[in-house]
Amino acid sequence: MELTKFAAQINREDFKDEMSKWLYLLKNIGQMDEQDSTQESDIFRKFYETCRMSKLTTMEKEEYTKSVLEYEDVQDALDYMRKTSLKEGFEKGLAEGKAEGLAEGKAEGKAEAKLAMAKSMLVKGIDLDTIISITGLTAEEIER
């Protein structure tokens, strides 16, 4: 089949399936440039990548493969760091939250215990000055 005699006019907007993309690519390869490869589907990108790779020498191919592997290693390391730092941050925040909650709980418990003791002392008839000196509460707190 001679592609120059392929008469169908296929516009990029008319791509309905993979076959129409391939036919467009093969028919118009002479007029296309690298910019087309970045704007189109995976078929165009893969085709241009294969063409580029076929032009490389063995040494250039090895260097390219090495650089791709190094890039992937860096990406994997960054992904690992993100996951690890998120986990560590979550665990640190959780520990800090627990510590704050525990401290608040203890403070509230002590305050309630002092008030209960003051109430009990008032019921037994102990004078206000003695209750203040024992509990450390103010006269207003005791009267409430």
CSV table of C-alpha atoms in Angstrom, one decimal:
chain,number,residue,atom,x,y,z
A,1,MET,CA,0.0,0.0,0.0
A,2,GLU,CA,1.4,3.4,-0.9
A,3,LEU,CA,0.5,5.9,1.8
A,4,THR,CA,0.8,8.8,-0.6
A,5,LYS,CA,-2.3,7.4,-2.4
A,6,PHE,CA,-4.2,7.0,0.9
A,7,ALA,CA,-7.1,9.4,0.1
A,8,ALA,CA,-8.9,9.7,3.4
A,9,GLN,CA,-8.7,13.1,4.9
A,10,ILE,CA,-8.4,12.6,8.7
A,11,ASN,CA,-8.2,15.6,10.9
A,12,ARG,CA,-6.9,15.4,14.5
A,13,GLU,CA,-10.4,16.2,15.7
A,14,ASP,CA,-11.7,13.1,13.9
A,15,PHE,CA,-9.6,10.5,15.8
A,16,LYS,CA,-12.1,7.9,16.8
A,17,ASP,CA,-9.9,4.9,17.3
A,18,GLU,CA,-6.3,3.8,17.3
A,19,MET,CA,-6.4,2.9,13.7
A,20,SER,CA,-7.3,6.4,12.6
A,21,LYS,CA,-4.4,7.8,14.7
A,22,TRP,CA,-1.9,5.4,13.1
A,23,LEU,CA,-3.2,6.2,9.6
A,24,TYR,CA,-2.9,9.9,10.3
A,25,LEU,CA,0.6,9.4,11.7
A,26,LEU,CA,1.9,7.3,8.8
A,27,LYS,CA,0.3,9.6,6.1
A,28,ASN,CA,1.5,12.9,7.7
A,29,ILE,CA,4.8,11.9,9.2
A,30,GLY,CA,6.7,14.1,6.8
A,31,GLN,CA,4.8,17.3,7.9
A,32,MET,CA,4.8,16.6,11.6
A,33,ASP,CA,7.4,17.9,14.0
A,34,GLU,CA,8.3,17.1,17.6
A,35,GLN,CA,5.8,19.6,18.9
A,36,ASP,CA,3.0,17.3,17.5
A,37,SER,CA,4.3,14.4,19.6
A,38,THR,CA,3.8,16.3,22.8
A,39,GLN,CA,0.3,17.5,21.9
A,40,GLU,CA,-1.1,14.2,20.7
A,41,SER,CA,-1.9,10.8,22.3
A,42,ASP,CA,0.5,8.1,23.5
A,43,ILE,CA,0.8,6.6,20.0
A,44,PHE,CA,2.6,9.8,18.8
A,45,ARG,CA,4.8,10.1,21.8
A,46,LYS,CA,5.8,6.4,21.6
A,47,PHE,CA,6.4,6.6,17.9
A,48,TYR,CA,8.7,9.7,18.2
A,49,GLU,CA,10.5,8.1,21.2
A,50,THR,CA,11.2,5.0,19.1
A,51,CYS,CA,12.4,7.1,16.2
A,52,ARG,CA,14.7,9.1,18.4
A,53,MET,CA,16.1,6.0,20.1
A,54,SER,CA,16.8,4.4,16.7
A,55,LYS,CA,19.1,7.3,15.7
A,56,LEU,CA,21.2,6.9,18.8
A,57,THR,CA,24.5,5.1,18.9
A,58,THR,CA,24.9,2.1,21.3
A,59,MET,CA,26.8,4.3,23.7
A,60,GLU,CA,24.2,7.0,23.6
A,61,LYS,CA,21.4,4.4,24.2
A,62,GLU,CA,23.3,3.1,27.2
A,63,GLU,CA,23.7,6.7,28.6
A,64,TYR,CA,20.0,7.4,27.9
A,65,THR,CA,18.9,4.2,29.7
A,66,LYS,CA,21.3,5.0,32.6
A,67,SER,CA,19.8,8.6,32.9
A,68,VAL,CA,16.2,7.2,32.9
A,69,LEU,CA,17.1,4.7,35.6
A,70,GLU,CA,18.8,7.5,37.7
A,71,TYR,CA,15.7,9.7,37.2
A,72,GLU,CA,13.4,6.9,38.4
A,73,ASP,CA,15.7,6.3,41.4
A,74,VAL,CA,15.4,10.0,42.3
A,75,GLN,CA,11.6,9.9,41.9
A,76,ASP,CA,11.4,6.7,44.1
A,77,ALA,CA,13.6,8.4,46.8
A,78,LEU,CA,11.4,11.5,46.7
A,79,ASP,CA,8.2,9.4,47.0
A,80,TYR,CA,9.7,7.5,49.9
A,81,MET,CA,10.7,10.7,51.7
A,82,ARG,CA,7.3,12.2,51.2
A,83,LYS,CA,5.6,9.1,52.6
A,84,THR,CA,8.0,8.8,55.5
A,85,SER,CA,7.8,12.5,56.4
A,86,LEU,CA,4.0,12.4,56.3
A,87,LYS,CA,4.0,9.4,58.6
A,88,GLU,CA,6.5,10.9,61.0
A,89,GLY,CA,4.6,14.2,61.0
A,90,PHE,CA,1.4,12.4,61.8
A,91,GLU,CA,2.9,10.3,64.6
A,92,LYS,CA,4.6,13.4,66.1
A,93,GLY,CA,1.3,15.4,66.0
A,94,LEU,CA,-0.6,12.5,67.5
A,95,ALA,CA,1.9,12.2,70.4
A,96,GLU,CA,1.9,15.9,71.0
A,97,GLY,CA,-1.9,15.9,71.0
A,98,LYS,CA,-2.0,13.0,73.5
A,99,ALA,CA,0.4,14.8,75.7
A,100,GLU,CA,-1.6,18.1,75.6
A,101,GLY,CA,-4.8,16.2,76.3
A,102,LEU,CA,-3.3,14.3,79.2
A,103,ALA,CA,-1.9,17.6,80.7
A,104,GLU,CA,-5.3,19.3,80.4
A,105,GLY,CA,-7.1,16.3,81.9
A,106,LYS,CA,-4.7,16.3,84.9
A,107,ALA,CA,-5.2,20.0,85.4
A,108,GLU,CA,-9.0,19.7,85.2
A,109,GLY,CA,-8.9,16.7,87.6
A,110,LYS,CA,-6.8,18.6,90.1
A,111,ALA,CA,-9.1,21.6,90.0
A,112,GLU,CA,-12.2,19.4,90.4
A,113,ALA,CA,-10.6,17.6,93.4
A,114,LYS,CA,-9.8,21.0,95.0
A,115,LEU,CA,-13.3,22.2,94.6
A,116,ALA,CA,-14.8,18.9,96.0
A,117,MET,CA,-12.4,19.1,99.0
A,118,ALA,CA,-13.4,22.8,99.5
A,119,LYS,CA,-17.1,21.8,99.4
A,120,SER,CA,-16.6,19.0,101.8
A,121,MET,CA,-14.8,21.4,104.2
A,122,LEU,CA,-17.5,24.0,104.0
A,123,VAL,CA,-20.1,21.3,104.8
A,124,LYS,CA,-18.1,20.4,107.9
A,125,GLY,CA,-18.0,24.0,109.0
A,126,ILE,CA,-14.3,24.8,108.5
A,127,ASP,CA,-13.7,28.5,108.1
A,128,LEU,CA,-13.1,30.1,104.7
A,129,ASP,CA,-9.5,31.2,105.5
A,130,THR,CA,-8.4,27.7,106.4
A,131,ILE,CA,-10.0,26.3,103.2
A,132,ILE,CA,-8.2,28.9,101.1
A,133,SER,CA,-4.8,28.1,102.7
A,134,ILE,CA,-5.3,24.3,102.3
A,135,THR,CA,-6.8,24.2,98.8
A,136,GLY,CA,-5.1,27.2,97.2
A,137,LEU,CA,-8.4,28.3,95.8
A,138,THR,CA,-9.6,31.9,95.9
A,139,ALA,CA,-12.6,33.0,98.0
A,140,GLU,CA,-14.6,33.6,94.7
A,141,GLU,CA,-13.9,30.0,93.5
A,142,ILE,CA,-15.0,28.6,96.8
A,143,GLU,CA,-18.2,30.7,97.0
A,144,ARG,CA,-19.2,29.6,93.5
